[in-house]
CSV table of C-alpha atoms in Angstrom, one decimal:
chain,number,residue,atom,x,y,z
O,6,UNK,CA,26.0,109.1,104.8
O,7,UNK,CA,28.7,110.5,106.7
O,8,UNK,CA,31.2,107.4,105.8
O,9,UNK,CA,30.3,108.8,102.0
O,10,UNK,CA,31.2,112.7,103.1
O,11,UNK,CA,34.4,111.6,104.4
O,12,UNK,CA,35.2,109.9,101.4
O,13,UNK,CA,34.1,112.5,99.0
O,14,UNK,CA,36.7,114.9,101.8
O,15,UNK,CA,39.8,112.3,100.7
O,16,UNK,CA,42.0,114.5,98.7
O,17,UNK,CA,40.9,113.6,94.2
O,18,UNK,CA,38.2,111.9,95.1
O,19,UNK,CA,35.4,114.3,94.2
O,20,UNK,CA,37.1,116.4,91.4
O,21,UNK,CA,37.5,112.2,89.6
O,22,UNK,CA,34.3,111.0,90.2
O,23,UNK,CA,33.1,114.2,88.7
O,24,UNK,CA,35.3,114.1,85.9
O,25,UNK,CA,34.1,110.7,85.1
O,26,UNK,CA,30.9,110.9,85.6
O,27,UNK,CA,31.3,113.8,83.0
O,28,UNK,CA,32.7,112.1,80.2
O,29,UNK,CA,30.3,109.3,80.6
O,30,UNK,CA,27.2,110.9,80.9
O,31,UNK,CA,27.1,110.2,76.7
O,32,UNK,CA,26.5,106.4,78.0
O,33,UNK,CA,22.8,107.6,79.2
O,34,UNK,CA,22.2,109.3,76.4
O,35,UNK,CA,23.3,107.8,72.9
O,36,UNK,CA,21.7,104.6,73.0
O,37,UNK,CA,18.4,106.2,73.2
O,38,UNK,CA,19.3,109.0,70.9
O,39,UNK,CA,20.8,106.6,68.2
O,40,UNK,CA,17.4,104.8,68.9
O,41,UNK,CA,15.2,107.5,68.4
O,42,UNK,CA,17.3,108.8,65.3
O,43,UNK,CA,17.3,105.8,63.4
O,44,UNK,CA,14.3,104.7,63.8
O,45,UNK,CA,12.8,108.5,62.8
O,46,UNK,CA,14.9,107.8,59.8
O,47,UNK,CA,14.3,104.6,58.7
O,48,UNK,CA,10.5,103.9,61.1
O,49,UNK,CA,11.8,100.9,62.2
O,50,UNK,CA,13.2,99.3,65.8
O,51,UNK,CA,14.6,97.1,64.0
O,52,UNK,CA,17.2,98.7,62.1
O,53,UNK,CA,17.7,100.8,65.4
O,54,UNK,CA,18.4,97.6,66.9
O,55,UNK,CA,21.2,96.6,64.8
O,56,UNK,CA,23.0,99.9,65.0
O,57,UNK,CA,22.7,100.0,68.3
O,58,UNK,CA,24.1,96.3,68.6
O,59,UNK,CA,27.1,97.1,66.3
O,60,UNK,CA,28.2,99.8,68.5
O,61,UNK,CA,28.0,98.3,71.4
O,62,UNK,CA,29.7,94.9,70.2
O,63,UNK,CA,32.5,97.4,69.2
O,64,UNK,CA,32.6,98.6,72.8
O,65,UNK,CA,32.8,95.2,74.3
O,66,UNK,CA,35.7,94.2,71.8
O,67,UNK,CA,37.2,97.0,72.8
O,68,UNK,CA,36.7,96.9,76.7
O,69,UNK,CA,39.7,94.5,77.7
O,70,UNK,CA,41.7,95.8,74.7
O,71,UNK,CA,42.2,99.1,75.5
O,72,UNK,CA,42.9,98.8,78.9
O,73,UNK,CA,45.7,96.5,78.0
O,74,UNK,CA,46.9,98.9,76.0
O,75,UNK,CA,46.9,101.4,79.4
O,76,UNK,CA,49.0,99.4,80.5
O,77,UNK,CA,51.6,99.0,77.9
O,78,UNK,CA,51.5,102.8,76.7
O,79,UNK,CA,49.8,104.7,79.5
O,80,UNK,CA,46.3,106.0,80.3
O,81,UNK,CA,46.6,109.5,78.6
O,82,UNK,CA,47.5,108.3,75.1
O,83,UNK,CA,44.9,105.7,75.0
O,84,UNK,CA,42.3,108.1,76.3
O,85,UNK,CA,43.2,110.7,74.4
O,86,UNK,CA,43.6,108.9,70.7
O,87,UNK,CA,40.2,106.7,71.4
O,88,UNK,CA,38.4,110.0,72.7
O,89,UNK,CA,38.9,111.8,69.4
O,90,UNK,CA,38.4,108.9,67.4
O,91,UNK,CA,34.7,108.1,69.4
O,92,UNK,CA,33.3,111.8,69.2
O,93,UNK,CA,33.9,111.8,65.2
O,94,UNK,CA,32.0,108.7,65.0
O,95,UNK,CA,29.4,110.3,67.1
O,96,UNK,CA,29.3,113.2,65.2
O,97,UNK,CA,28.8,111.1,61.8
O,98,UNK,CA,26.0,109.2,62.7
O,99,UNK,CA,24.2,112.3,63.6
O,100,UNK,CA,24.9,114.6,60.9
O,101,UNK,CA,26.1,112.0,57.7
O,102,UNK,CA,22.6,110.5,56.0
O,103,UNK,CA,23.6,106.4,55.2
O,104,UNK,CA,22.1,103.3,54.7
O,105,UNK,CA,21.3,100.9,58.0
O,106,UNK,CA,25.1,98.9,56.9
O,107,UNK,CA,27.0,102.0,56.8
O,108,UNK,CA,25.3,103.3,60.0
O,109,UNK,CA,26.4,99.9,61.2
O,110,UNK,CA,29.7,100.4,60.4
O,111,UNK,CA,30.2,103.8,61.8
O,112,UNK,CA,28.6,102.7,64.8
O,113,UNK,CA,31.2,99.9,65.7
O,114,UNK,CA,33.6,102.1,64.8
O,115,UNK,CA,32.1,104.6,67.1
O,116,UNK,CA,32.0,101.5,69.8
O,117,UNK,CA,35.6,99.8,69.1
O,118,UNK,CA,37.2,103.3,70.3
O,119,UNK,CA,35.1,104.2,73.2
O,120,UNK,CA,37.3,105.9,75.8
O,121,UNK,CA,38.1,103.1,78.8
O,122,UNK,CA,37.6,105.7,81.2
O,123,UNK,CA,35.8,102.8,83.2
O,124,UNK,CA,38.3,100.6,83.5
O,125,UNK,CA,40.6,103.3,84.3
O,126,UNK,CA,38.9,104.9,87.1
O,127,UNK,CA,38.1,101.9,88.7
O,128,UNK,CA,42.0,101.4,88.6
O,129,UNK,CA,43.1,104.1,90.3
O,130,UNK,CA,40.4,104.3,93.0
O,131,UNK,CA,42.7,101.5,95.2
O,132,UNK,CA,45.7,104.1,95.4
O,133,UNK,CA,43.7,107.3,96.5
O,134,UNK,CA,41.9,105.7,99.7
O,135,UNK,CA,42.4,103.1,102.4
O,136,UNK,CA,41.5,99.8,102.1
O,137,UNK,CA,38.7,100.4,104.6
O,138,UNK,CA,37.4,102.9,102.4
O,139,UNK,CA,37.4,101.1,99.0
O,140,UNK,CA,33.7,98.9,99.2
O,141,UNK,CA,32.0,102.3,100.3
O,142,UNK,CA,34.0,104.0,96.9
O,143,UNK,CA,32.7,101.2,94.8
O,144,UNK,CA,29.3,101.5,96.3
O,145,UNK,CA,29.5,105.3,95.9
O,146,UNK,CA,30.9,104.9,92.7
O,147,UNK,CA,28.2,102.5,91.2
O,148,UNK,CA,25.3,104.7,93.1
O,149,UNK,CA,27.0,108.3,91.8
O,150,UNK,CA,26.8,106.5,88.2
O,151,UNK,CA,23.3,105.8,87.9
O,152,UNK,CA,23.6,110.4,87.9
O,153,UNK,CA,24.3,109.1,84.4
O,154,UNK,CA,21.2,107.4,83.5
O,155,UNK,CA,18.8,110.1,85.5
O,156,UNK,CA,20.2,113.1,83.6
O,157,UNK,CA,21.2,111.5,80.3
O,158,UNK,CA,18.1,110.0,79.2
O,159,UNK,CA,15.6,112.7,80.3
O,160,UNK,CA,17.8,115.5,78.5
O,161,UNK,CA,18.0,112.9,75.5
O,162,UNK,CA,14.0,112.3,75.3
O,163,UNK,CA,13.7,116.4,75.8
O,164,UNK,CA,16.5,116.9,72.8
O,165,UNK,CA,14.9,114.5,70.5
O,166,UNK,CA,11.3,115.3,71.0
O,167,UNK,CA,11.7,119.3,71.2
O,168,UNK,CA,14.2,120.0,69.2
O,169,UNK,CA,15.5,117.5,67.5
O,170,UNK,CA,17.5,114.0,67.4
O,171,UNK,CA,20.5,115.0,65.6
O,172,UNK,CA,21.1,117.6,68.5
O,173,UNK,CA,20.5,115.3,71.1
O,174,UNK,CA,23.4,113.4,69.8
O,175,UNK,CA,25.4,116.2,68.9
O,176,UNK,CA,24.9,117.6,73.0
O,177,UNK,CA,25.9,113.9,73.6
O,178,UNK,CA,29.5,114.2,71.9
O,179,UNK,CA,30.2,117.4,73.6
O,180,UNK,CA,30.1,116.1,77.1
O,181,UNK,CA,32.2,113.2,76.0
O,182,UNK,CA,34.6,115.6,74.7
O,183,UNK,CA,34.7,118.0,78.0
O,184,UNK,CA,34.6,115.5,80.1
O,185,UNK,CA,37.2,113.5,78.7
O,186,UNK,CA,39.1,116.5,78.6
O,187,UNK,CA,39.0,116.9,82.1
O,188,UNK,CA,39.0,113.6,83.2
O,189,UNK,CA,42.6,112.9,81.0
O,190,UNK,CA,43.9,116.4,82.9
O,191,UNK,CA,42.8,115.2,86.4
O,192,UNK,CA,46.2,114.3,88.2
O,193,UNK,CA,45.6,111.1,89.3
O,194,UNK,CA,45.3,110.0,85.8
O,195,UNK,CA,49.0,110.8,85.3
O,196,UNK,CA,49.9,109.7,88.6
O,197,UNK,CA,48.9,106.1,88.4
O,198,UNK,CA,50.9,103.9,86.3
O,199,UNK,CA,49.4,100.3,85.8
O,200,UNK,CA,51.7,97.4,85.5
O,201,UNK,CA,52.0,95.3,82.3
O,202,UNK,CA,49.9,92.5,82.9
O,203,UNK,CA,52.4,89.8,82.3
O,204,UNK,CA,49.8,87.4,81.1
O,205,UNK,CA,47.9,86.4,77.8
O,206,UNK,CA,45.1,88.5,77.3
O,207,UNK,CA,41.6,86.6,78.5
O,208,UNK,CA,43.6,84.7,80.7
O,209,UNK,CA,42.0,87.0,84.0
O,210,UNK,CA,38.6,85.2,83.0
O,211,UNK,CA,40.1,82.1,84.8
O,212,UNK,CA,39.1,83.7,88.2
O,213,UNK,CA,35.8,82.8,88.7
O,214,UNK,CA,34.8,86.0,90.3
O,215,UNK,CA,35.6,87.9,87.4
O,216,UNK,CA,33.7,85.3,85.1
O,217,UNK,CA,30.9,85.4,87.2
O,218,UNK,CA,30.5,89.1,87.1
O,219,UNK,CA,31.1,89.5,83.8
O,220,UNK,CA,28.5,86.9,82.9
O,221,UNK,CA,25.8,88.5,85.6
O,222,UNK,CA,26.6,91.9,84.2
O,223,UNK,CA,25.9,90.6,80.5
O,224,UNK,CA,22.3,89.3,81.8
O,225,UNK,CA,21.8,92.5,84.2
O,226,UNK,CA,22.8,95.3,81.6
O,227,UNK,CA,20.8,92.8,78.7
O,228,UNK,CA,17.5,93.5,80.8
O,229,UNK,CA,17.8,97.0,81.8
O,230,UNK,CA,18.2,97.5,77.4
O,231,UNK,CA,15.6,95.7,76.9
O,232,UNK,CA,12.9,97.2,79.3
O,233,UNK,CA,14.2,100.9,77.5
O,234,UNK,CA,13.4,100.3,74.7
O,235,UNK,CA,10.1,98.5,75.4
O,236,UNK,CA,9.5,101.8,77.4
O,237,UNK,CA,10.4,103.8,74.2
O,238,UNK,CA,7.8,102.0,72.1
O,239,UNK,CA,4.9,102.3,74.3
O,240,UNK,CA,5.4,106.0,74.9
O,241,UNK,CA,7.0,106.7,71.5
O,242,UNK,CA,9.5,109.3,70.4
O,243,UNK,CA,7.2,112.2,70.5
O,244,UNK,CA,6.4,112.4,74.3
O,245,UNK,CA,8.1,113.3,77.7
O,246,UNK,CA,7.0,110.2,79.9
O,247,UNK,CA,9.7,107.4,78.6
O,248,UNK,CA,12.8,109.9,80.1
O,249,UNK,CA,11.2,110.5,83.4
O,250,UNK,CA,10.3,106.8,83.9
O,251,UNK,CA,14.2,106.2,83.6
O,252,UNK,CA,15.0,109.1,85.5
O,253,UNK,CA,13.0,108.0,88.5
O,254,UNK,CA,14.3,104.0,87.9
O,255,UNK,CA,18.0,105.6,87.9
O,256,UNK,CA,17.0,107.5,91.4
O,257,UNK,CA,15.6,104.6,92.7
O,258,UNK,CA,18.8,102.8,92.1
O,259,UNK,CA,21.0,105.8,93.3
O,260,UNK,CA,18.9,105.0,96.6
O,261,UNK,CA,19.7,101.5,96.7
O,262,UNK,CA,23.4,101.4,96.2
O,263,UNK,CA,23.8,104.3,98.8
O,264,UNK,CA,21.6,102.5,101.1
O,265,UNK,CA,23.2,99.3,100.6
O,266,UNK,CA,26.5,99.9,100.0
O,267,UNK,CA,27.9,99.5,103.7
O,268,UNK,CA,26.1,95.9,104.6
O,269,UNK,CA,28.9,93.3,104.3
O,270,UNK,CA,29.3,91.5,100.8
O,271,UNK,CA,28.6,87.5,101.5
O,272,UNK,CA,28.3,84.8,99.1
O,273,UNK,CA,24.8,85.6,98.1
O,274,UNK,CA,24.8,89.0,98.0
O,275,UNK,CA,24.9,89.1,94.0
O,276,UNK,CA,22.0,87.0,93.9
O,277,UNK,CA,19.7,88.9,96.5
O,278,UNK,CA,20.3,91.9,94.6
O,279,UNK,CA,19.6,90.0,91.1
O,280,UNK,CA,16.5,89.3,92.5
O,281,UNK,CA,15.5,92.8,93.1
O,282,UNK,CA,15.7,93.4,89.5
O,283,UNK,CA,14.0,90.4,89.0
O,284,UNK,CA,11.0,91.0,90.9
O,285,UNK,CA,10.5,94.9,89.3
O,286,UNK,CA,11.0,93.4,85.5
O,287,UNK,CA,8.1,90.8,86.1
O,288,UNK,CA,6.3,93.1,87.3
O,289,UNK,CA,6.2,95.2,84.7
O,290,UNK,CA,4.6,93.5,81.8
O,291,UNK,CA,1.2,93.2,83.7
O,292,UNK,CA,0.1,97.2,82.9
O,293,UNK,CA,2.4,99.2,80.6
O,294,UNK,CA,1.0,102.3,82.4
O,295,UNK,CA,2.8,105.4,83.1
O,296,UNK,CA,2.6,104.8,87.2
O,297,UNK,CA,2.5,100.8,87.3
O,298,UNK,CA,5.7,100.8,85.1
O,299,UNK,CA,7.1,103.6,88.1
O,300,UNK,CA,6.6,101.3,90.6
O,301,UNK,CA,8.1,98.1,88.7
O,302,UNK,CA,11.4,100.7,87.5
O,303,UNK,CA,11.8,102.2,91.4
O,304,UNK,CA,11.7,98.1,92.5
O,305,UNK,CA,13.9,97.0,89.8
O,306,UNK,CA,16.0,99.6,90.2
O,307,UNK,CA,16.9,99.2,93.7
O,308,UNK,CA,18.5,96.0,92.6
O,309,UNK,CA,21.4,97.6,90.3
O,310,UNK,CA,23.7,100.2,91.4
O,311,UNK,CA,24.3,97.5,94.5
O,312,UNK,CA,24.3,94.8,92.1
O,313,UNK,CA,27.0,96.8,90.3
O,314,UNK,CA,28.9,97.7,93.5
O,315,UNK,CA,29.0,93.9,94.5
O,316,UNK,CA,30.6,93.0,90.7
O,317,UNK,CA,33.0,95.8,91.3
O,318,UNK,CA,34.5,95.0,94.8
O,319,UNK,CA,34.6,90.8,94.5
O,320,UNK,CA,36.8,91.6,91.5
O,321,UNK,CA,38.9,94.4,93.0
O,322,UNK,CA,39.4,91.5,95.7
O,323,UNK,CA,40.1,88.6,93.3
O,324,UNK,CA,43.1,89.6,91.2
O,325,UNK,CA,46.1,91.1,91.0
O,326,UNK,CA,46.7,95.2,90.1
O,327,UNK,CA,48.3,94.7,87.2
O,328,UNK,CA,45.2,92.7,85.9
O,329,UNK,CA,42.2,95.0,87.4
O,330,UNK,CA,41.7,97.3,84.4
O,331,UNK,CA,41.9,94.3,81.8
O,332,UNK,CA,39.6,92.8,84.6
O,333,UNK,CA,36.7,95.2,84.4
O,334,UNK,CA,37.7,95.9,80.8
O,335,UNK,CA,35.7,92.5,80.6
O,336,UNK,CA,33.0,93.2,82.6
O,337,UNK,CA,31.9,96.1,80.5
O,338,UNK,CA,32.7,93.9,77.7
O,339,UNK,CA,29.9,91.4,78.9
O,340,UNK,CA,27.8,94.4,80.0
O,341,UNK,CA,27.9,96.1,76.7
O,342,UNK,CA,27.1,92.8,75.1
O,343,UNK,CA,24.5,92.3,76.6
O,344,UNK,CA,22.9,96.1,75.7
O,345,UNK,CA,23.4,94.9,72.2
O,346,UNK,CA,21.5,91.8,72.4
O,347,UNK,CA,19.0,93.0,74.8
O,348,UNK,CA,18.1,95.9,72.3
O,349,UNK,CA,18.1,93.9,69.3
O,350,UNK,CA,16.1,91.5,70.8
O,351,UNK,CA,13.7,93.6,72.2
O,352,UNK,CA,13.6,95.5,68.4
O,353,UNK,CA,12.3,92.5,66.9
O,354,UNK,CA,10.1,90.9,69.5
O,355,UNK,CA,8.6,95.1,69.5
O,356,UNK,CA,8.4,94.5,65.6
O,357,UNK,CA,6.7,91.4,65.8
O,358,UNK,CA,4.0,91.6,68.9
O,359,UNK,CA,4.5,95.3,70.0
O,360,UNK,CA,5.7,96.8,73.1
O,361,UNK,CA,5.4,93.5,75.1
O,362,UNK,CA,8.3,92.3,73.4
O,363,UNK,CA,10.8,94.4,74.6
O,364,UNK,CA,9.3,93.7,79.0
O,365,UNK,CA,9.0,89.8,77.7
O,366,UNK,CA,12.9,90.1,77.1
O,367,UNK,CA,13.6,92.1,80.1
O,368,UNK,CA,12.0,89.5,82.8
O,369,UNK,CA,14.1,86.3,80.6
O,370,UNK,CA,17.4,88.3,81.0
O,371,UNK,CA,16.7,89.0,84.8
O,372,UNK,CA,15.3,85.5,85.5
O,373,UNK,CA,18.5,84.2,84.3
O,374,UNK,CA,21.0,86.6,86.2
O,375,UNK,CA,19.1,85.4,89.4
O,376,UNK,CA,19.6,81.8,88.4
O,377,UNK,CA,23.2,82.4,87.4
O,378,UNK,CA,24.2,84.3,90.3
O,379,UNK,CA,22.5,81.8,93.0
O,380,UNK,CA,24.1,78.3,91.2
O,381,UNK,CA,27.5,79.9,91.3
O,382,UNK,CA,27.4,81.4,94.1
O,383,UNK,CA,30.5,79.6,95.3
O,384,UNK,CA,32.6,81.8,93.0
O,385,UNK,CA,31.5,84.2,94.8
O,386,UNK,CA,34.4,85.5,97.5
O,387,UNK,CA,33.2,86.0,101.0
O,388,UNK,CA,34.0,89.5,101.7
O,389,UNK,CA,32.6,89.8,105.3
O,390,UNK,CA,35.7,91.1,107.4
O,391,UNK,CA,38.2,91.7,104.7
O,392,UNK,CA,38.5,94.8,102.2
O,393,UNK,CA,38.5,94.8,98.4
O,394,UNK,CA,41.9,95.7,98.0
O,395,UNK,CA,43.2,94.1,95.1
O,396,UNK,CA,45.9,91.5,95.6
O,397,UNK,CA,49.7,92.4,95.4
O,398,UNK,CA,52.1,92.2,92.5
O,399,UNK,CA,55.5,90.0,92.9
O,400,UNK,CA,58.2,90.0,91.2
O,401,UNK,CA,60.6,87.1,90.9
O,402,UNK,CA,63.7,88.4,92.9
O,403,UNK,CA,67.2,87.4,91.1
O,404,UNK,CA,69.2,85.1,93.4
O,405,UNK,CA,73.3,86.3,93.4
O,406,UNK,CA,75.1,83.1,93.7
């Protein structure tokens, strides 16, 4: 803890991770207020599903865009037209009454301009702190997150179920727009400037650490939807239980990625953590009980936030600086894609056999991230002994002859 303390001393550190962490607290709460609304409106997971899928296929189409375009125009004009672009969006869905298509549409509107405050925090950590410092940061930074998904989703399931669903969102859209606020006025922001990447966009997918995460993050992220909103159905929208399940699963990750976050990053250490996860989702089918699905959450959630750490550091350490924001503009891509088809997924299967549906899809997505991450495990850079620093720029010097 007191590696953490100095880095949390190191001059920006704590005012961006706040900042941040801020703006993105809407990322714990809108997929299970959207959830909650739609379905109230239309009494169906189904239709939740979809809008919940067409706002998050927006953010994924939008992940490695945007942070292109931080590169070619700067991060506080991107942040700042996407931010007030998003919080309208929000805004729409929660006080405009549509139809399911038009809800659909706001939505990926809503997800095409999420703010890529991700990707552009994750950029600038390498030029506040040492290289020795930057795999704690990441693990810090992935553990600090899961802040996100303790607060977010038991204020959301308070909101929704004591006052009401439209406020929940509304409360939603105004951290977003203070904390986007602050996070675009933070100086760091307009101190880094990130190269233009000089390569086609998708091209960073090449590196197979990058793939690999990205892929892994798609099956890790598709799971953790899935078990929320099997956890939604069994406790429905009128209770307190479903947001303090996820708040103690986000503390029990928060435990895990601070715990783990110093142990050196080897080959297999994406796949021991998959299989963290992996263990709490199967258990959890087995008695969809307020305390045996606590003890499956605090298991599977040990896995992620170090999961998550390890995704963020063997890319930091695979490509250049000029390609790390495209880089994990990707791997939110393939996170957010899989929240969309984990929760539509798990919307039908809950449609079709009840709340089973939405575990059964939860333990298929983890299985497969364990499989994924051990058979590639050779992409996987060895990171015992060296930092996470990502790798240098050149340019081609002009010859005078």
């Amino acid at each position: 803890m007191s590696g953490y303390s100095d880095l949390l001393r190191t001059p920006g550190v704590a005012r961006i991770i706040s900042a941040q962490l801020t703006a993105r607290l809407p990322s714990g709460m809108l997929s299970l207020a959207f959830l909650i609304h739609i379905e109230g409106i239309f009494d169906s997971y189904a239709a939740a599903g979809l809008v919940l899928a067409a706002t998050s296929v927006g953010q994924a189409v939008a992940g490695p865009l945007t942070s292109r375009w931080m590169g070619a125009l700067g991060m506080r004009p991107v942040l700042v037209v996407t931010l007030l672009v998003c919080a309208t969006g929000i805004l729409l869905i929660a006080f405009a009454p549509m139809p399911v298509w038009m809800y659909m549409i706001v939505g990926l509107v809503t997800g095409l301009s999420t703010p890529p405050i991700q990707p552009a925090v994750r950029t600038i950590y390498p030029k506040m702190v040492t290289s020795r410092q930057l795999t704690p940061l990441f693990a810090l930074d992935a553990s600090a997150q899961e802040i996100i998904w303790i607060m977010g989703p038991v204020m959301t399931v308070f909101l929704a179920t004591q006052v009401s669903s439209v406020v929940a969102i509304a409360v939603a859209a105004a951290f977003l727009v203070g904390g986007g606020i602050w996070f675009i006025a933070c100086p760091e922001v307009g101190k880094v400037r990130i190269p233009r990447s000089r390569r086609r966009m998708g091209v960073v997918l090449r590196n197979r650490a990058v793939l690999l995460s990205t892929i892994t993050g798609f099956l890790l992220i598709g799971s953790a939807a899935s078990i929320e909103v099997g956890v939604v159905a069994v406790f429905g929208d009128e209770g307190a239980e479903a947001g303090i399940l996820f708040g103690i699963w986000a503390i029990a990750s928060l435990i895990g990625g601070l715990s783990m976050g110093h142990l050196p990053i080897g080959p297999w250490a994406l796949a021991r953590r998959m299989g963290i996860l992996f263990i709490g989702m199967a258990a959890a089918p087995f008695a969809l009980e307020f305390w045996w699905l606590a003890i499956a959450l605090i298991i599977a959630g040990i896995g992620i936030a170090p999961a998550l750490a390890v995704m963020f550091a063997i890319v930091s350490a695979s490509v250049k600086f000029s390609e790390t924001a495209e880089a994990y503009g990707w791997l939110g891509t393939g996170q957010l894609i899989g929240a969309a088809f984990g929760s539509a997924v798990a919307g039908f299967l809950i449609d079709e056999i009840g709340p089973l549906g939405g575990f059964y899809t939860a333990v298929g997505f983890a299985l497969v991230g364990v499989v994924v991450a051990s058979v590639f495990h050779g992409w996987h850079p060895d990171l015992r002994g060296r930092d996470a620093s990502p790798l240098a720029d050149t340019e081609p010097v002009q010859q005078i002859t």
